[in-house]
PDB file of C-alpha atoms in Angstrom:
ATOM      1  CA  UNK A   1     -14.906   5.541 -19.856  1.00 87.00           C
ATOM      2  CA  UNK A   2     -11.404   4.427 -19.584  1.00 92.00           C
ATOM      3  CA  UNK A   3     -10.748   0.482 -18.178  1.00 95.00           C
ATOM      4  CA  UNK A   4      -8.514   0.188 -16.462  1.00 96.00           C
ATOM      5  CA  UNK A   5      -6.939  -3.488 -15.425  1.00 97.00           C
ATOM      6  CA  UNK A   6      -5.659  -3.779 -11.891  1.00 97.00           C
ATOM      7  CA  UNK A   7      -2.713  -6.760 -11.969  1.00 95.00           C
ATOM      8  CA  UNK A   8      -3.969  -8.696  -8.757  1.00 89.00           C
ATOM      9  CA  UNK A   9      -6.121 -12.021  -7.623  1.00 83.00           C
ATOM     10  CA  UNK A  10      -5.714 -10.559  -4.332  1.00 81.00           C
ATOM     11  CA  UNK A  11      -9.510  -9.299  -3.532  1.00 83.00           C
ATOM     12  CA  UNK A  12      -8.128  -7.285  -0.271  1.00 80.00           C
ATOM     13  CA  UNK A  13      -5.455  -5.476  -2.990  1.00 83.00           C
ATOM     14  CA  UNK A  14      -8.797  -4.566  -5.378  1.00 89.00           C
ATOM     15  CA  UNK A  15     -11.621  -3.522  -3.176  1.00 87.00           C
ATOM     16  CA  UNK A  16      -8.470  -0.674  -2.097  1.00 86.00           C
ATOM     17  CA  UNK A  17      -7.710   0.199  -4.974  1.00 91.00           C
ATOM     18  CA  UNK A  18     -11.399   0.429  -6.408  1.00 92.00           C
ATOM     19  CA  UNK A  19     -12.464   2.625  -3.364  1.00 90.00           C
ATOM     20  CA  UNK A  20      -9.295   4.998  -4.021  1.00 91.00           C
ATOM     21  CA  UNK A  21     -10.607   4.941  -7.977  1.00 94.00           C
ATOM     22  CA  UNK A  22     -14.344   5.403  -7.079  1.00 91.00           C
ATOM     23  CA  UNK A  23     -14.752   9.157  -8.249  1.00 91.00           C
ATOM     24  CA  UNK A  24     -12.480   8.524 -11.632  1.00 93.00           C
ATOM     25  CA  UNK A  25     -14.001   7.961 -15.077  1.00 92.00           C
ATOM     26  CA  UNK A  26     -12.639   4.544 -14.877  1.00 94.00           C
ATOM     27  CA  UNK A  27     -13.576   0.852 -15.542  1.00 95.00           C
ATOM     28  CA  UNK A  28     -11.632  -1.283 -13.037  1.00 95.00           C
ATOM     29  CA  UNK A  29     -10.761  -4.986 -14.271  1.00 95.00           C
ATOM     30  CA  UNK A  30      -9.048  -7.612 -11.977  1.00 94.00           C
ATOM     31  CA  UNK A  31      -6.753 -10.214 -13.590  1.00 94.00           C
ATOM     32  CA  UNK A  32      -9.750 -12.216 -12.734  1.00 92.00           C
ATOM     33  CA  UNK A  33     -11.915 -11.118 -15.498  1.00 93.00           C
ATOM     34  CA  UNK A  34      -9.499 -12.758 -17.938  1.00 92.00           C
ATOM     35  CA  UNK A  35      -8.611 -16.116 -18.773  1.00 89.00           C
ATOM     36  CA  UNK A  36      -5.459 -17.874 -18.963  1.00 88.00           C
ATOM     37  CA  UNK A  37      -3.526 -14.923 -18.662  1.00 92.00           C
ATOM     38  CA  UNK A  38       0.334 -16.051 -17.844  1.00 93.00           C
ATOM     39  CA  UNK A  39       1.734 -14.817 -14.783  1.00 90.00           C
ATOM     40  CA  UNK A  40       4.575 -11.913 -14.864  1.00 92.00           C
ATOM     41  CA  UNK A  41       7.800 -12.596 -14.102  1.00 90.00           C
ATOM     42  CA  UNK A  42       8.727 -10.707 -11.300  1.00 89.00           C
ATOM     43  CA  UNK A  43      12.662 -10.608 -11.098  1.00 92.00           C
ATOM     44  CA  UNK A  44      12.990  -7.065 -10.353  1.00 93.00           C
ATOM     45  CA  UNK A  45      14.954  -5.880  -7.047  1.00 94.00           C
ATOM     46  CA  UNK A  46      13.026  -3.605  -5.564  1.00 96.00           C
ATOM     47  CA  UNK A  47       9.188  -3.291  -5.466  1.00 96.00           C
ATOM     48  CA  UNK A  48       9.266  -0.363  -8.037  1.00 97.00           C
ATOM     49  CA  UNK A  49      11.032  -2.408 -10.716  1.00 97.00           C
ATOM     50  CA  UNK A  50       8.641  -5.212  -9.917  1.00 96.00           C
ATOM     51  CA  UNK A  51       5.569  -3.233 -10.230  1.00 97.00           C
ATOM     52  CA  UNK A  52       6.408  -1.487 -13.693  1.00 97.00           C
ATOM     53  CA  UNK A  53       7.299  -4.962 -14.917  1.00 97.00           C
ATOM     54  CA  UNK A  54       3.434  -6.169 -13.871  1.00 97.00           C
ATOM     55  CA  UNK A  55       2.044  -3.116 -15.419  1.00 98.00           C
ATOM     56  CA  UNK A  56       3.861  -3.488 -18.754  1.00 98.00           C
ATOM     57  CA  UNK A  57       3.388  -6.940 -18.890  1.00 98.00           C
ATOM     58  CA  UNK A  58       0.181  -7.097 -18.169  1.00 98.00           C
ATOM     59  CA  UNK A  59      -0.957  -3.869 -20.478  1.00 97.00           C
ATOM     60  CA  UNK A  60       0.419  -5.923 -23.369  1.00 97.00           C
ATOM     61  CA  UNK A  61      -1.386  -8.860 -22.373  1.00 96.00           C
ATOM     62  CA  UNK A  62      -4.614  -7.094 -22.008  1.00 97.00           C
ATOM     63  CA  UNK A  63      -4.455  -4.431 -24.637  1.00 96.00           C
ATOM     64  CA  UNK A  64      -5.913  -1.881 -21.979  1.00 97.00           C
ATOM     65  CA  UNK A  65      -4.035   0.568 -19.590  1.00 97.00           C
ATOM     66  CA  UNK A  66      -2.723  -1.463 -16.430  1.00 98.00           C
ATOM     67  CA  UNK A  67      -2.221  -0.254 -12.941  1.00 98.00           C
ATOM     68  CA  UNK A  68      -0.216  -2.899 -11.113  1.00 97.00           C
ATOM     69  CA  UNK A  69       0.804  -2.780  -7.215  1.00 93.00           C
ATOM     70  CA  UNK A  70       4.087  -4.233  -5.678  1.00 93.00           C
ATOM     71  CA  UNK A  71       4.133  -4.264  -1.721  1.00 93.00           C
ATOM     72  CA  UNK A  72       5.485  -5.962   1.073  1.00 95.00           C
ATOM     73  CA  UNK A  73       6.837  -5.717   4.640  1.00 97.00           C
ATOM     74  CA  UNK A  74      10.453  -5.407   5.608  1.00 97.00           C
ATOM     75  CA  UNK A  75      11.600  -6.429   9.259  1.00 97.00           C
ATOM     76  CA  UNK A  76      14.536  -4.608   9.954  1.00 97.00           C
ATOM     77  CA  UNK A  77      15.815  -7.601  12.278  1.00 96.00           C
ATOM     78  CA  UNK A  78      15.588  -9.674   9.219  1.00 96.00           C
ATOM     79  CA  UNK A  79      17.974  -7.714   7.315  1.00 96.00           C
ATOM     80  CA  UNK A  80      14.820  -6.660   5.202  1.00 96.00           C
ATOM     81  CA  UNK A  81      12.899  -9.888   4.704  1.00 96.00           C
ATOM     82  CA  UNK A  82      10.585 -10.451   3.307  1.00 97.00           C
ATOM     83  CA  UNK A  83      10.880  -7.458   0.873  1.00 95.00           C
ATOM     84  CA  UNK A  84      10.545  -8.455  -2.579  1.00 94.00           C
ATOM     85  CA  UNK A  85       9.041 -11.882  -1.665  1.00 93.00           C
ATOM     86  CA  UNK A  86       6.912 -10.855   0.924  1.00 94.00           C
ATOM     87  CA  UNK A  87       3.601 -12.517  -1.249  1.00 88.00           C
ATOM     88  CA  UNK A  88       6.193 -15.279  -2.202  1.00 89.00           C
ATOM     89  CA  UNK A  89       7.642 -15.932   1.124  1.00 92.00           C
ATOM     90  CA  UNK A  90       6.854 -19.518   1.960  1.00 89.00           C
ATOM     91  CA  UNK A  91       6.743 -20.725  -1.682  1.00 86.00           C
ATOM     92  CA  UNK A  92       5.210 -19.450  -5.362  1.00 81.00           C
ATOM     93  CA  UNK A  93       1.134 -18.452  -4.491  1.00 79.00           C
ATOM     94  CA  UNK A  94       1.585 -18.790  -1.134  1.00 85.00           C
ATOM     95  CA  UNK A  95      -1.433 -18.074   1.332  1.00 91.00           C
ATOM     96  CA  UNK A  96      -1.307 -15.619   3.991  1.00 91.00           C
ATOM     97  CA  UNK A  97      -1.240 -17.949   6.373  1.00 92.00           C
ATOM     98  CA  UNK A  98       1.741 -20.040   5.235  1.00 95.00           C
ATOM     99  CA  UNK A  99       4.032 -16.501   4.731  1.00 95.00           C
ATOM    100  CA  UNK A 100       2.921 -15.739   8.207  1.00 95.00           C
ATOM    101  CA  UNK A 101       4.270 -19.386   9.571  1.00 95.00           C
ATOM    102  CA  UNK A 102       7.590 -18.625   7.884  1.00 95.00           C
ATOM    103  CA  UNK A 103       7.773 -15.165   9.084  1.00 96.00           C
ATOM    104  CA  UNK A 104       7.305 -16.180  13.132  1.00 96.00           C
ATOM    105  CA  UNK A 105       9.750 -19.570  12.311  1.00 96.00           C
ATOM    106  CA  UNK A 106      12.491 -16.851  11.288  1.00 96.00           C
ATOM    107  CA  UNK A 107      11.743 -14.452  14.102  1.00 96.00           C
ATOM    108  CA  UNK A 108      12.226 -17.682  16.191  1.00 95.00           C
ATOM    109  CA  UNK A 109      14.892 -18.844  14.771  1.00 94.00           C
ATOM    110  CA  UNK A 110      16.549 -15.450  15.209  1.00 94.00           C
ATOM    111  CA  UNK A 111      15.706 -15.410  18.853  1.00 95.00           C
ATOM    112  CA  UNK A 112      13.521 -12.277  17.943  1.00 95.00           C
ATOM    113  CA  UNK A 113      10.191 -11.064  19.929  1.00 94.00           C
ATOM    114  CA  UNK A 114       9.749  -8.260  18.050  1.00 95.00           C
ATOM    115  CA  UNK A 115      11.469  -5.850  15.237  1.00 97.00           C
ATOM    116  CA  UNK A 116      11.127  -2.557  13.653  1.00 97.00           C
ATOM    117  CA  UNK A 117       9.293  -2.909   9.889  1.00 98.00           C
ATOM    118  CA  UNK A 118       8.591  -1.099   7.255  1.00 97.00           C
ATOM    119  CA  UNK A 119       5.214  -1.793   4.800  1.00 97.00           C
ATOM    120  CA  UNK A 120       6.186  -0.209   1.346  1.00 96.00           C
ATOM    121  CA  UNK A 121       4.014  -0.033  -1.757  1.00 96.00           C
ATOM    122  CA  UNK A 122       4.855   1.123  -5.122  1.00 97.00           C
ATOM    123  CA  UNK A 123       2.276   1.305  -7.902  1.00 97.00           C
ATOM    124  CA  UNK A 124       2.535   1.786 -11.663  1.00 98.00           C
ATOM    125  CA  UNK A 125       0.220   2.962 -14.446  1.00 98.00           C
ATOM    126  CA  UNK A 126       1.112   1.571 -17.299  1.00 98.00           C
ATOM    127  CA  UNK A 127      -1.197   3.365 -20.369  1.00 96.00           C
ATOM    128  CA  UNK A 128      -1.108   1.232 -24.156  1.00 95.00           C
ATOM    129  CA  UNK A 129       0.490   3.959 -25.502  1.00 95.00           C
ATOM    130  CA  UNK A 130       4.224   3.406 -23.293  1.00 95.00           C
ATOM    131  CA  UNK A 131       3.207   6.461 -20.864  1.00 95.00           C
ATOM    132  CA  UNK A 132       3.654   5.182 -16.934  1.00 96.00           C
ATOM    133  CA  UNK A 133       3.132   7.310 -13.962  1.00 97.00           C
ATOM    134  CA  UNK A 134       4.968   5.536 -10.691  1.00 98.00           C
ATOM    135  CA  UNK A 135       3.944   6.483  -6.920  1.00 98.00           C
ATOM    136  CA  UNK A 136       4.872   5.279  -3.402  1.00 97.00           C
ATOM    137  CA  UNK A 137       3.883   5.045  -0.462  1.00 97.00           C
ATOM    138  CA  UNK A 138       5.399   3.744   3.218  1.00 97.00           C
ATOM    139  CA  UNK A 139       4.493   2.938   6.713  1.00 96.00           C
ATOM    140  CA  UNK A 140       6.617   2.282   9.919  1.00 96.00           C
ATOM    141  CA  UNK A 141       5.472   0.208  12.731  1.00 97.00           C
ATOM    142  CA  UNK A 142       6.624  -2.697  14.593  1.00 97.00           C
ATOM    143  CA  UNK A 143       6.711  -6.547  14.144  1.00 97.00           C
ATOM    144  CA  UNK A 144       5.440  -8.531  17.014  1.00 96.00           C
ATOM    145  CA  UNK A 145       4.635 -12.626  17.596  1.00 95.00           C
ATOM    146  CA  UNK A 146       1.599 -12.268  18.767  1.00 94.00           C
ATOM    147  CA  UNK A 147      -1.549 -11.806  16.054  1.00 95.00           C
ATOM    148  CA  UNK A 148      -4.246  -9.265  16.707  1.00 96.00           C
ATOM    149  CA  UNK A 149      -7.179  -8.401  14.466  1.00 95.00           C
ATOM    150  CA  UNK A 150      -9.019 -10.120  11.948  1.00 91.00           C
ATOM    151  CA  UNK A 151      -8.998  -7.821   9.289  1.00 88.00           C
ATOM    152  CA  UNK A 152      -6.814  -6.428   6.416  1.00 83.00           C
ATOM    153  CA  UNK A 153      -4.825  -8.827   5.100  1.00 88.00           C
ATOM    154  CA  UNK A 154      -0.943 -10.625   3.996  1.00 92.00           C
ATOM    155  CA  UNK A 155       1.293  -9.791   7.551  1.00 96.00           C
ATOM    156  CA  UNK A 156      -1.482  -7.258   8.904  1.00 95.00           C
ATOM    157  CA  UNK A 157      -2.530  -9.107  12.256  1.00 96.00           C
ATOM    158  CA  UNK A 158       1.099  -8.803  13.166  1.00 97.00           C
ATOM    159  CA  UNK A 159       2.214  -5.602  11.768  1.00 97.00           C
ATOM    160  CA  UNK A 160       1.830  -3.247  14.783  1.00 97.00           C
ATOM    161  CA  UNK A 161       0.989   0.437  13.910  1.00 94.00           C
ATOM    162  CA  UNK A 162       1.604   1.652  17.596  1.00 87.00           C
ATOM    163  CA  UNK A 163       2.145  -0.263  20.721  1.00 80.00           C
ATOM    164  CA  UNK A 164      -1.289  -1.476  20.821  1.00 85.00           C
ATOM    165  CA  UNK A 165      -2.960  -1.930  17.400  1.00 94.00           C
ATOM    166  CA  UNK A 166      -2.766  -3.823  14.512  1.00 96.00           C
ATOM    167  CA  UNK A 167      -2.821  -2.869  10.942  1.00 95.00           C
ATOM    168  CA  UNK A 168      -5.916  -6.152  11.167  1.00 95.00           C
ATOM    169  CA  UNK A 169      -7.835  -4.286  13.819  1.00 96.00           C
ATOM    170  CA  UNK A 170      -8.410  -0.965  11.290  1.00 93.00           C
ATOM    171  CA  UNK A 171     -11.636  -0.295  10.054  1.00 90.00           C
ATOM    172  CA  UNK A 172     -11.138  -0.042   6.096  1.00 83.00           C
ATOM    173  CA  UNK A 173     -10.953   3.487   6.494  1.00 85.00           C
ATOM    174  CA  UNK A 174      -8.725   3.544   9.194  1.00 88.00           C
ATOM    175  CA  UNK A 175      -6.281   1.700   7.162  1.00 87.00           C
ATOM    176  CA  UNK A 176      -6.726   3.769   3.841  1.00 84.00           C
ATOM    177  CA  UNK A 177      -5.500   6.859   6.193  1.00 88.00           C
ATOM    178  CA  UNK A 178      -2.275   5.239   7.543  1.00 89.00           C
ATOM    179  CA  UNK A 179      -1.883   2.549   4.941  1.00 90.00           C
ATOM    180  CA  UNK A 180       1.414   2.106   2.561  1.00 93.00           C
ATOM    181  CA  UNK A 181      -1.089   1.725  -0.181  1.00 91.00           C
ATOM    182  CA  UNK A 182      -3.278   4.156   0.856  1.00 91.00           C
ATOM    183  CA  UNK A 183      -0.048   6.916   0.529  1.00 95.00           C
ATOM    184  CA  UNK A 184       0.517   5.152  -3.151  1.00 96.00           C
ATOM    185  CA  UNK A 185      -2.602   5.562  -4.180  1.00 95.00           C
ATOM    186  CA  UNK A 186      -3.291   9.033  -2.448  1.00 95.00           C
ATOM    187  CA  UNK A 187      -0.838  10.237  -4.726  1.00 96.00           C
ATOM    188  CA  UNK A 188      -1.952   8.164  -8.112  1.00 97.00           C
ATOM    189  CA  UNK A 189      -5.312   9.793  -8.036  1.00 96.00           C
ATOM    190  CA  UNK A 190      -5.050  12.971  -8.494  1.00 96.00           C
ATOM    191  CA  UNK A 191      -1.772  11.825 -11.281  1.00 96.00           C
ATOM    192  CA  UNK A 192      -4.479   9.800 -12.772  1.00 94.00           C
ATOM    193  CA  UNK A 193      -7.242  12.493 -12.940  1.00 92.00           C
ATOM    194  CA  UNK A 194      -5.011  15.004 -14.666  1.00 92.00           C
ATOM    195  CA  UNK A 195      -4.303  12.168 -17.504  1.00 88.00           C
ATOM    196  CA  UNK A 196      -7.914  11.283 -17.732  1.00 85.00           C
ATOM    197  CA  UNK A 197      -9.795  14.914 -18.148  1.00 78.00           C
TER     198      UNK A 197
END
C-alpha cells in the first residue's frame, strides 16, 4: 500500500482529502505524523506554483509521495485578496478567526457590504520519483459581513454559495459536491487510481 503524505496541520483540509482517498490503495500521512519538519517556503504567485512547491518540498523531506493543497478565496472587490495569502492573511499561522477580522476590517474599510468571490484550489501529487499530476478546482459565490454556519472552515461562514447559505451551513457532503476542493480532488482520484493499479 502506497503512503501517501498530505502537506497540511489543517484537520478540516485532511478529513477532505482522506474521504476523497477512502477507496484508493493508499496510506494517508498528515505533516503531523512527523517531527520537526521545516515549513515550505511558499513564494509562488499563484496557488498552483505554491502547491507544487509544498509537494516537492515536502516529498523530499519525507522520502514518500506528497499530495499538497493550495487554496484560498478571492474577493473580487478586493482586487483579489486574499489570494495567495488567504491562510496567511492576518500574519504567518494565522487562525481562522484572526484572517476573518482582517477580511471584514478591509471590506469596511472599503465601504463594502458585500462582493463577488471566488474559492480556488489547486492540488499537486508529487511521487519520489519527480512524476507530479496537478488538478483544480473553483467555486463562485458571494462575500457577505454577516457569518452564518458553524461548520467547514478558513472564510466558510462568510462565503455565500447562493443568496441564502453558507459554505459553514453544508453538511460535509454537501460541501464535497460544490466545494473548490471537492472539484480538485474529484479530478485527482481517478488521476491517482490510474498511477496506482
Amino acid at each position: 500500500m502506497k503512503k501517501i503524505v498530505i502537506a497540511t496541520k489543517n484537520q478540516g483540509k485532511l478529513r477532505e482529502i482522506k474521504a476523497a482517498f477512502e477507496k484508493l490503495p493508499v496510506e494517508i500521512l498528515s505533516l503531523a505524523d512527523f517531527k520537526n519538519l521545516p515549513d515550505a517556503v511558499e513564494d509562488g504567485k499563484t496557488f498552483e506554483e505554491n502547491a507544487r512547491i509544498k509537494a516537492k518540498f515536502f516529498s523530499e523531506q519525507t522520502k514518500l509521495a506528497c499530495l499538497a493543497d493550495d487554496s484560498g478565496l478571492e474577493v473580487d472587490a478586493l482586487n483579489g485578496a486574499p489570494g495567495v495569502f488567504s491562510a496567511r492573511f492576518s500574519g504567518c499561522h494565522a487562525s481562522d478567526g484572526k484572517n476573518n477580522e482582517k477580511l471584514l476590517e478591509e471590506l469596511e474599510k472599503n465601504h463594502i457590504e458585500e462582493s463577488a468571490a471566488d474559492y480556488r484550489c489547486a492540488l499537486c501529487f508529487y511521487d519520489t520519483n519527480g512524476e507530479e499530476i496537478l488538478t483544480s478546482g473553483i467555486v463562485k459565490g458571494t462575500i457577505k459581513k454577516i457569518p452564518k454556519g458553524s461548520g467547514g472552515f478558513g472564510y466558510d461562514p462568510y462565503f455565500y454559495i447562493d443568496d441564502k447559505k453558507t459554505m459553514a451551513e453544508l453538511t460535509a457532503e454537501e460541501k464535497d459536491s460544490v466545494s473548490h476542493r471537492g472539484e480538485a480532488l474529484r479530478q485527482m482520484v481517478p488521476k491517482l487510481k490510474e498511477r496506482l493499479s
